[in-house]
XYZ file of C-alpha atoms in Angstrom:
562
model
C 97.804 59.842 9.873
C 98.495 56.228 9.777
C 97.620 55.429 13.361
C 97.058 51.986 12.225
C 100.178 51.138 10.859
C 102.777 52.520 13.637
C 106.615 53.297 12.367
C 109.075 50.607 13.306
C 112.170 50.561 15.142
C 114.969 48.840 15.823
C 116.304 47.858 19.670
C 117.989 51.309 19.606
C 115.663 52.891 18.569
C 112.897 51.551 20.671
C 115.136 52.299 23.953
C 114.712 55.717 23.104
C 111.705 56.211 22.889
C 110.210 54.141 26.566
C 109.225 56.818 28.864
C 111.428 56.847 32.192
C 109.731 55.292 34.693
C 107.847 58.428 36.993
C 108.726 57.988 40.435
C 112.615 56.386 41.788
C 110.557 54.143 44.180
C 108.925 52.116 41.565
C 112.266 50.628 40.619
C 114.169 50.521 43.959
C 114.434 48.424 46.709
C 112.483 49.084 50.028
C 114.886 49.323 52.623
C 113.209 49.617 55.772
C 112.026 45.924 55.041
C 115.169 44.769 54.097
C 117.075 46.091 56.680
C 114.590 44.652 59.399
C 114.754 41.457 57.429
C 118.550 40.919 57.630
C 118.652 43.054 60.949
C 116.809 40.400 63.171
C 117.938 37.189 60.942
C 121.463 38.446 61.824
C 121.345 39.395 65.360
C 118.993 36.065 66.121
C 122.133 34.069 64.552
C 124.558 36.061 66.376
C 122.652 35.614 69.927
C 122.743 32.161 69.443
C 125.866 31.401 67.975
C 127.877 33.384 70.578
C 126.357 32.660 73.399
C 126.790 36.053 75.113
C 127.186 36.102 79.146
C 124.741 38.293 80.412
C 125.291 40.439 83.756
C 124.193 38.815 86.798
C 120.964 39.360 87.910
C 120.334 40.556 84.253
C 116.510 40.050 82.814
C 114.866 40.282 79.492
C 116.833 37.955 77.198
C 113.419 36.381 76.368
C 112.147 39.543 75.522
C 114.628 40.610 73.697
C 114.967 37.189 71.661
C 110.885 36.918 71.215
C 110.902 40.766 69.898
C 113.754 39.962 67.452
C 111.710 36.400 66.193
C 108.499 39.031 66.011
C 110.340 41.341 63.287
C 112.087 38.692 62.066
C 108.289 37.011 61.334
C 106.777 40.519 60.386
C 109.419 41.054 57.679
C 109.241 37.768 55.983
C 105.549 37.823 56.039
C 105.711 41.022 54.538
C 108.407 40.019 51.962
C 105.986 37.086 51.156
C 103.469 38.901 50.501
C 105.477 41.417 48.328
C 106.730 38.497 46.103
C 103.565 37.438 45.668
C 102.108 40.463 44.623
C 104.662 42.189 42.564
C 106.806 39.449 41.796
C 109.622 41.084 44.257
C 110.266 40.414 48.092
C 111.458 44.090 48.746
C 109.051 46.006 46.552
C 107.699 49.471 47.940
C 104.725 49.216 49.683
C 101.971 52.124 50.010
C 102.133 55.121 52.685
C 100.639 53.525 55.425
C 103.116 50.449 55.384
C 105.907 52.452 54.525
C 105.373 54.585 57.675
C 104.921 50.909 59.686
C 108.253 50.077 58.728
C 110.089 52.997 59.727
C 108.364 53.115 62.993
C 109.561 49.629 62.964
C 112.688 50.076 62.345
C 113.321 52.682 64.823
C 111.682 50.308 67.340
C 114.160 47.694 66.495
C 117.113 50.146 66.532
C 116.050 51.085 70.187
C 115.747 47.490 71.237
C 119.102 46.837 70.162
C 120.594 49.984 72.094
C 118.535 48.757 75.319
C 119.754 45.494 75.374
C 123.345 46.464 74.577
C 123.365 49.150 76.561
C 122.055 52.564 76.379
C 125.686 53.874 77.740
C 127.879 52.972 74.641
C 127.438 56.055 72.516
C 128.424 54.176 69.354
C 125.299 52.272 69.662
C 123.477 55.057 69.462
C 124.553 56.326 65.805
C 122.089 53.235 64.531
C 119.447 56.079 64.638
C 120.735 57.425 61.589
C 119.704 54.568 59.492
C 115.861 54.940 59.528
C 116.464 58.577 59.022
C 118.789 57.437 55.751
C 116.224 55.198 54.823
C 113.237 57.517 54.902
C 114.729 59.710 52.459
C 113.844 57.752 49.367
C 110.328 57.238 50.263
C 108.803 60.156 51.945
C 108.274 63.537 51.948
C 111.004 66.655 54.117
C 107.968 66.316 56.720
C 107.882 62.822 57.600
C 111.952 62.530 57.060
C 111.828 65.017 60.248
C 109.448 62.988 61.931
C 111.143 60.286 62.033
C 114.314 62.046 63.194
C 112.501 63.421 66.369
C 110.886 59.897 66.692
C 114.287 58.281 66.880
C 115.126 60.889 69.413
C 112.345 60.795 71.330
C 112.716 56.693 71.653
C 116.854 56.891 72.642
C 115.695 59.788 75.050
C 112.820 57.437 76.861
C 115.465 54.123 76.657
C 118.238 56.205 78.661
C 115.639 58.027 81.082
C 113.560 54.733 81.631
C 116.629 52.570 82.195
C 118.749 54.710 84.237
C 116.022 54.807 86.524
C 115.148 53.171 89.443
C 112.261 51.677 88.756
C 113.187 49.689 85.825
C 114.519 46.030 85.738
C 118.562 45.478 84.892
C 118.156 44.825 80.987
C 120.618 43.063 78.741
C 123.945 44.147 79.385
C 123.068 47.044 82.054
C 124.743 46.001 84.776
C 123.669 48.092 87.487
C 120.512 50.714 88.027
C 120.871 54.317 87.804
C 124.424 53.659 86.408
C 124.295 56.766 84.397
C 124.492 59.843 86.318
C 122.146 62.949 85.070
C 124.826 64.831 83.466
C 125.801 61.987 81.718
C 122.503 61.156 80.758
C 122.073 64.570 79.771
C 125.748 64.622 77.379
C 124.066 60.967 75.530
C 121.163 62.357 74.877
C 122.236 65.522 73.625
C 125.468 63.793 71.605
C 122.744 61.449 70.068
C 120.134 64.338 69.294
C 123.224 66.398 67.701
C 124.051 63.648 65.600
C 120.338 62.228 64.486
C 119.754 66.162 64.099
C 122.753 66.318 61.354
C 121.808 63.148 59.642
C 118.386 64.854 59.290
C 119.565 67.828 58.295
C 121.747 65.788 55.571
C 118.542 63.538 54.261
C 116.661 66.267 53.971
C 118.752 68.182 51.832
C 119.332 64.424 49.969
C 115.379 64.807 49.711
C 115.469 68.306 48.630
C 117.721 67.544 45.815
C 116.112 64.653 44.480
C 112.756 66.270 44.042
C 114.589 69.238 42.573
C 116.410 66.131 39.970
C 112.945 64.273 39.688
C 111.201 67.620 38.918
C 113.419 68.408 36.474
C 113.334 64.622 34.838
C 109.749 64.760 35.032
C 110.033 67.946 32.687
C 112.816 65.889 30.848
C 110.438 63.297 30.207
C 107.429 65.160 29.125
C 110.199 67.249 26.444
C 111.186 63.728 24.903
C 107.846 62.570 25.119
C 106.860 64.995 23.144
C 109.615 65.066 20.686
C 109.247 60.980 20.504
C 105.451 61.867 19.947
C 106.139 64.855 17.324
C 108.666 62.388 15.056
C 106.335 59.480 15.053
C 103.882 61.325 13.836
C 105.883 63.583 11.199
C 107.336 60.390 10.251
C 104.839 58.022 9.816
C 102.516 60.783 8.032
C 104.815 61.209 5.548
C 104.255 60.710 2.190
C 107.822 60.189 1.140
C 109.455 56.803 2.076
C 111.756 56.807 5.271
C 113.992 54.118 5.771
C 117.278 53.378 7.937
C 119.985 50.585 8.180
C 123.319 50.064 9.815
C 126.903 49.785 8.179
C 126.368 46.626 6.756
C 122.897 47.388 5.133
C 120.370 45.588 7.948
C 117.347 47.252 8.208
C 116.883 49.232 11.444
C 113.587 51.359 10.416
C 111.141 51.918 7.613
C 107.287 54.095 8.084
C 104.878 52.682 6.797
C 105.024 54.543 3.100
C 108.310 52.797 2.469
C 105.993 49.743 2.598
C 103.210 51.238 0.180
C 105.712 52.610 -1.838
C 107.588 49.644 -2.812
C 104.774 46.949 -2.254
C 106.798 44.740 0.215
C 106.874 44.081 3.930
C 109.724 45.372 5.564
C 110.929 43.006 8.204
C 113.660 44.456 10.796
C 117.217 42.856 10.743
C 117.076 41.490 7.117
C 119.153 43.121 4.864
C 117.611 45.937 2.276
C 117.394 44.275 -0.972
C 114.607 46.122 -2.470
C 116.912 49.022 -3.377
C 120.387 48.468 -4.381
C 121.823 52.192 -3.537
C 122.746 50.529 0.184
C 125.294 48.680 -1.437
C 126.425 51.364 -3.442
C 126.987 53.360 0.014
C 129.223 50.602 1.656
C 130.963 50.187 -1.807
C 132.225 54.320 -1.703
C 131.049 54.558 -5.215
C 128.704 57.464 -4.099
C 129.313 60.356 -2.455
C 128.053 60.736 1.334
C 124.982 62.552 0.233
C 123.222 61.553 -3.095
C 120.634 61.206 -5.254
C 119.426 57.524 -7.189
C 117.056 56.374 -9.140
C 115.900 52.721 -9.757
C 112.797 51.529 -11.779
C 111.567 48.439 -9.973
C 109.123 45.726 -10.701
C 106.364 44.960 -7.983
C 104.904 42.070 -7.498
C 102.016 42.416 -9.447
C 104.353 43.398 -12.145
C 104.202 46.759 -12.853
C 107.080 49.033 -13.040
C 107.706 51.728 -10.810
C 110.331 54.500 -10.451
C 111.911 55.412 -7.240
C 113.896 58.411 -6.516
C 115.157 60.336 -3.307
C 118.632 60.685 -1.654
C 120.807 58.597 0.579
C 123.391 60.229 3.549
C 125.387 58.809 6.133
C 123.085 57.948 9.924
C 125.415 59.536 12.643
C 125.270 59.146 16.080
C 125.612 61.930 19.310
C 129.256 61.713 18.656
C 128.846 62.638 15.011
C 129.949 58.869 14.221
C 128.631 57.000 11.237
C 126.174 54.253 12.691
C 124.581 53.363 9.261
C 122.307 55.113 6.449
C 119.400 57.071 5.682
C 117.429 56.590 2.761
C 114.329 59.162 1.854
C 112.883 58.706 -1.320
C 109.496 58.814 -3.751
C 107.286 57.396 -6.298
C 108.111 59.265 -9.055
C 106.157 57.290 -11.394
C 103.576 59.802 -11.657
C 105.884 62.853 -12.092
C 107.893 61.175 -14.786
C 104.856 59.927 -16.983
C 103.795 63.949 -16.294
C 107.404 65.689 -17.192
C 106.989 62.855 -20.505
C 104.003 64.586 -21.574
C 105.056 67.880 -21.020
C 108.690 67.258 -23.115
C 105.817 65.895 -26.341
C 103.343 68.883 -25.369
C 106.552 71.122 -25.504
C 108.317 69.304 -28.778
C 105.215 69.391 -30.683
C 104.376 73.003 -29.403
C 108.115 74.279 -30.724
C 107.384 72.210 -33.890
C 104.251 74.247 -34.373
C 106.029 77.677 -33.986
C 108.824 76.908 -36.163
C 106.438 75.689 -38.793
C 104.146 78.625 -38.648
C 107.607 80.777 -38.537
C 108.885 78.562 -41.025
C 105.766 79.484 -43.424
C 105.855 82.973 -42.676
C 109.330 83.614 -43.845
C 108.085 81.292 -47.149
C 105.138 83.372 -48.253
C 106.734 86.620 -48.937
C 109.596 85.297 -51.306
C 107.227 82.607 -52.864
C 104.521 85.194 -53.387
C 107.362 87.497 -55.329
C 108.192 84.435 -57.442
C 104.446 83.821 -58.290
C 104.371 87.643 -59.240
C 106.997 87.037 -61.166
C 106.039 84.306 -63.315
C 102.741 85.694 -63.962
C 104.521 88.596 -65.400
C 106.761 86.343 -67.643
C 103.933 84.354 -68.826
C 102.767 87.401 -70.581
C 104.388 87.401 -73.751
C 104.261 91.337 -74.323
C 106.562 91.795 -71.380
C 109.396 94.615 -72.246
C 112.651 92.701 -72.100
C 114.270 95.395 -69.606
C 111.187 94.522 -67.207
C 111.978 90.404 -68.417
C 115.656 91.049 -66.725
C 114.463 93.014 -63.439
C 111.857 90.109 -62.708
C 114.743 87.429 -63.907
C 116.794 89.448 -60.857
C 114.228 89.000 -58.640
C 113.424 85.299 -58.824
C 117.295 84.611 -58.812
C 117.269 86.463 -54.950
C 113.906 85.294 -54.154
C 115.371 82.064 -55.111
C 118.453 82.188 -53.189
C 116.538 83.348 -49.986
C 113.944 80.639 -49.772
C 117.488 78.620 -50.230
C 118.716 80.318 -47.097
C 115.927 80.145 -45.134
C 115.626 76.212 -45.872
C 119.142 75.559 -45.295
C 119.355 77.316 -42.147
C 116.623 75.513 -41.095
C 117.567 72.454 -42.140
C 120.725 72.848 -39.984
C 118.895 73.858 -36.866
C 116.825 70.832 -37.281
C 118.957 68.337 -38.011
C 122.561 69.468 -36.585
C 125.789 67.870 -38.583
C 128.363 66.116 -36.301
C 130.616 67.832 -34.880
C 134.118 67.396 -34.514
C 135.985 68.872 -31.527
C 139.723 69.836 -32.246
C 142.468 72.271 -31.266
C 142.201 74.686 -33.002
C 144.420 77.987 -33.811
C 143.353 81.205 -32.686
C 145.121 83.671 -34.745
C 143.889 81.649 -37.621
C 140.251 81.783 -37.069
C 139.934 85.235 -36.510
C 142.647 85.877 -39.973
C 139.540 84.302 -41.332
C 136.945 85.306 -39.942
C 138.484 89.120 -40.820
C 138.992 87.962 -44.723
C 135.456 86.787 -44.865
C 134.436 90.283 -43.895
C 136.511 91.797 -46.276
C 135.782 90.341 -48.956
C 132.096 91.222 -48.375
C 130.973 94.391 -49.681
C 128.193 95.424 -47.072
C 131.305 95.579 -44.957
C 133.104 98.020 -47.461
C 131.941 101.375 -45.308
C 132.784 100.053 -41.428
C 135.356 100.222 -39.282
C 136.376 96.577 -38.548
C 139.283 96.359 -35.385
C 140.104 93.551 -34.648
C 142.704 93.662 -31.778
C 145.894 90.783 -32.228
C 144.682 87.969 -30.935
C 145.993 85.633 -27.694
C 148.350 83.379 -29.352
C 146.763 79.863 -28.045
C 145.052 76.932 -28.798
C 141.229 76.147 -28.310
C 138.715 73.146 -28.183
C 136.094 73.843 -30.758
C 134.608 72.547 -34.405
C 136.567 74.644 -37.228
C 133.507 75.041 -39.009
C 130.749 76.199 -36.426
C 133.669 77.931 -34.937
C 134.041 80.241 -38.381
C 129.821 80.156 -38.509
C 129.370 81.258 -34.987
C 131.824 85.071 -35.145
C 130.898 85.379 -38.936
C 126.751 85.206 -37.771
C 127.693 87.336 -34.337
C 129.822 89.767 -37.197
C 126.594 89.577 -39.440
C 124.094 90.990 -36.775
C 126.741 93.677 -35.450
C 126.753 94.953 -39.254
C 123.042 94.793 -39.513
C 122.771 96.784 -36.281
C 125.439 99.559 -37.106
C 123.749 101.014 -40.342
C 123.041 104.178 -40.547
C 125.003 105.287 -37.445
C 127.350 107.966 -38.025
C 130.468 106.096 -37.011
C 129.285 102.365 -37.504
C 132.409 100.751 -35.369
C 132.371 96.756 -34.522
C 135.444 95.307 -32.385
C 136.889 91.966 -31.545
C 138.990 91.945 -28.582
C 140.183 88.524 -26.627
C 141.297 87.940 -22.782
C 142.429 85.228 -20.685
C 139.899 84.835 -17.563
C 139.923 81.797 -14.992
C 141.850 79.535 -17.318
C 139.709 80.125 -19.862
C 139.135 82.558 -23.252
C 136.954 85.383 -22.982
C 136.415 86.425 -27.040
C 134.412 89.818 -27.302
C 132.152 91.240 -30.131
C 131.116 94.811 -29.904
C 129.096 97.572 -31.937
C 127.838 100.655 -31.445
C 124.791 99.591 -33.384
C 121.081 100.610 -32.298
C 121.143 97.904 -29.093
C 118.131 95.975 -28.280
C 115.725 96.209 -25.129
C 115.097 93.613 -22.476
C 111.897 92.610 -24.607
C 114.415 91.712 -27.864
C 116.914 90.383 -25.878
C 114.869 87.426 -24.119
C 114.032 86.287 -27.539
C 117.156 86.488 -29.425
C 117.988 82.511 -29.617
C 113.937 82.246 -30.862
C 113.962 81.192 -34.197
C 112.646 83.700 -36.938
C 112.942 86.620 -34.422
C 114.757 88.760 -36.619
C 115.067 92.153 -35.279
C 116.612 93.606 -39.222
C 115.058 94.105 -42.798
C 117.552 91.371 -43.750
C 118.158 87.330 -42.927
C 115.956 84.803 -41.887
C 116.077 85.545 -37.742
C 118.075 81.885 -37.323
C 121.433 82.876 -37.324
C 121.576 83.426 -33.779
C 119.436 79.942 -32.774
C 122.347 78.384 -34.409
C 125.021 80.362 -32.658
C 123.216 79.516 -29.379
C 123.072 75.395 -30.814
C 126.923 75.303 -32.055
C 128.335 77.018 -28.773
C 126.438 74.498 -26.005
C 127.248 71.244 -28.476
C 131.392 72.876 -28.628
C 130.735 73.167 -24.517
C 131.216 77.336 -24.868
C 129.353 79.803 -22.947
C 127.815 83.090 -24.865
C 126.550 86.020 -22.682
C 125.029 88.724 -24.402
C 124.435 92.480 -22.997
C 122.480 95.265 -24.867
C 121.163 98.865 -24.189
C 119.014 100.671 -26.975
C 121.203 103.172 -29.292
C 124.464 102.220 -27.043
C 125.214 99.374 -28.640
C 125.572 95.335 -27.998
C 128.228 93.371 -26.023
C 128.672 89.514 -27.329
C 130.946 87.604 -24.736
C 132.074 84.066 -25.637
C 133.658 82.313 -23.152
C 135.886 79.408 -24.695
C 138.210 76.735 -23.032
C 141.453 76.590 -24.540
C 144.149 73.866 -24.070
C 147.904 73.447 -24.762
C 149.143 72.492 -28.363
């Protein structure tokens, strides 16, 4: 794996991919701290400003002004000290100094309600907001804690200050101005409602570790799956690159680089390859294949191949384009070699095939010249070997010809032609050839259309497919060949049939072989040329067989509108 060479990624991309941080606190603000911090500035300020009468006889304002300077002092030191440390005044602290401050702050909260007076119930509902604040920072435990802590401390104010032994305070005018029962109903109202806001926190609590469990299990999936594509992707052998609408590179592993011997620098466009530009242009489809031989810098040429298809997003919106391609250098210098190996290995065959079918009707002509050379030959034998070297003659003609034409193919030249004309001719040829003279030739009437095709290798092609249904109808007792014709799909379906002596699977995978001739007679090319004329006239042939059922010759031809 190339560990050494990490993948690359756009902004995007790279978003994506940074884990979540573990735990809310790390990113949050504390706020015990701050709410001490602006708690005391505030209520300092507001002492001050206002200038609040106080009760006669009333003590404590310096105590109550000297505690509010102390957390005032506290919180900035700690703030200070934050900043300093993590760059942040209100950054969570550890356990122990998290627990400080909400003791703290509950101590602050009952210092307010003491001064104020215990009495006023709405006071008391500022109980709640060390409970609030402890659920983002502690565990259900400690969230209780500090609920019976805040009751505990409103519970002590009312007792100790409604009693007679303590001093008037603030704005308590008189001692023991509470009675019990009303003592009693503020505690209880206040325990009731510190009691709910518990109960609410800690189901707040309950439901964020629930949320953070599952987002811890969130994280570790797409960690994983980040961790599983960089290193599919950047062990790949294949080049991966991506870009965005207008062709900037977003992405490329680090075998795009190797492969095309050039740094690939994020947010230029892709120039290297040109089939980004064919993408914004439309001229390709949305998925497709390209090619492009490219010159490195050292100068030597390389071929590149893979596929390009749209980049889309969640919403299954186009964002920009994929490109995954290879060196094919190596496979195309290969597939070279193996098209020579293959052209000089057919070239081979057919000349070894070639010389087969050569010997037997030159060795008959040497045979017969020896006999002619002797001058006692009987002038009835002189004729018979005169006969022979005339067909020996001819069929070494054949065989060359035929040859000649698979080799080196004439031009073709596509036209309409005439259906009911062909096959009038291709019926007259048989006709007038006397190996036809015992058969029964049907040829149904014909579709009355035009079709594309070469007049010549059209004739060639049915008289050949004709020759080989006579060949393999001899000797059956009623030797029957039929030509039948069908429109199917827009297109001509022409039919040769026999009842001839059929051919296995074995015979029929080598019927377009040159010099496989399955008959006594021909040279075994006709059929290599049938195969040859229909692909170059862009018709199909299809051929079925069974042994001593017969053979089934479909050609399927397109046809067009005179």
């Amino acid at each position: 794996m190339n560990s050494a060479r990490p993948i690359k990624y756009a902004n995007g991309m790279n978003r994506f991919l940074t884990p979540l941080p573990h735990d809310i606190r790390s990113s949050g603000l504390f706020l015990p701290l701050a709410l001490r911090f602006a708690t005391s500035f505030a209520l300092l300020v507001l002492h001050f400003a206002l200038d609040m009468e106080l009760p006669k006889d009333s003590t404590g304002e310096w105590i109550y002004v000297f505690f509010l300077s102390a957390f005032f002092i506290e919180s900035v030191f700690e703030s200070a000290r934050s900043a300093l440390n993590h760059n942040s005044p209100f950054m969570v602290p550890s356990r122990p100094w998290i627990l400080l401050n909400l003791f703290l702050l509950c101590f602050l909260v009952t210092l307010l309600v003491s001064f104020h007076g215990v009495a006023k119930a709405g006071l008391s509902a500022l109980y709640i907001f060390p409970v609030l604040a402890s659920a983002f920072y502690v565990g259900i435990t400690t969230i209780i804690g500090v609920g019976i802590l805040s009751i505990a401390m409103y519970a002590l104010c009312v007792g100790f200050f409604n009693s007679t032994i303590a001093p008037v305070f603030g704005h308590l005018e008189v001692q023991s101005s509470l009675q019990p029962s009303e003592q009693i109903w503020l505690i209880t109202f206040t325990t009731l409602l510190i009691l709910i806001a518990t109960l609410v926190v800690v189901s707040i609590r309950k439901r964020l570790e629930t949320l953070r469990s599952n987002l811890s299990k969130s994280e570790a999936v797409v960690d994983e799956l980040s961790s599983l594509y960089r290193n599919v992707v950047e062990s790949m052998n294949s080049g991966l690159i991506t870009t965005d609408l207008k062709g900037i590179l977003t992405s490329a592993n680090p075998s795009a680089e190797r492969i095309l011997k050039t740094k690939m620098p994020l947010g230029q466009p892709l120039i290297v390859l040109d089939a980004i530009e064919l993408s914004i242009q439309k001229t390709i489809p949305d998925i497709s294949y390209f090619e492009r031989t490219l010159t490195t810098p050292e100068g030597i040429e390389k071929i590149v191949g893979g596929t390009i298809s749209p980049l889309m997003d969640s919403e299954n919106q186009q964002t920009g384009f994929l490109l995954l391609f290879q060196d094919l250098t190596t496979i195309k210098e290969m597939e070279a070699r193996m098209r020579l190996s293959e052209r000089l290995a057919a070239v081979g065959e057919l000349s070894s095939e070639l010389a087969h079918e050569m010997r037997t009707p030159l060795a008959s002509i040497n045979g017969c010249i020896q006999i002619l050379q002797n001058q006692n030959s009987d002038w009835t034998i002189v004729e018979k070997v005169m006969t022979i070297l005339v067909r020996e003659s001819k069929r070494v003609g054949a065989v060359v010809s035929d040859f000649l034409e698979l080799a080196s193919p004439r031009e073709l030249k596509i036209e309409q032609l005439w259906l009911p004309k062909l096959l009038e001719e291709v019926e007259a040829a048989c006709d007038t050839d006397h190996r036809f003279a015992d058969l029964h030739l049907d040829i149904e009437a014909p579709q009355e259309i035009w079709i594309f095709g070469d007049a010549l290798g059209s004739h060639q092609i049915l008289t050949n497919l004709m020759s080989n249904s006579r060949k393999a109808v001899t000797g059956r007792i009623k030797p029957t060949i039929k030509v039948t014709t069908k429109i199917h799909n827009e297109k001509l379906v022409l039919t040769v049939a026999d009842n001839g002596i059929g051919m296995d699977k074995t015979r029929l995978g080598d019927i377009y072989t040159p010099f496989r001739s399955g008959f006594g007679e021909g040279t075994g090319i006709g059929m290599s040329l049938v195969f040859q004329l229909t692909q170059r006239m862009g018709w199909e042939i299809d051929v079925n067989s069974e042994v001593n059922i017969g053979t089934i010759t479909n050609l399927v031809i397109p046809f067009a509108k005179k």
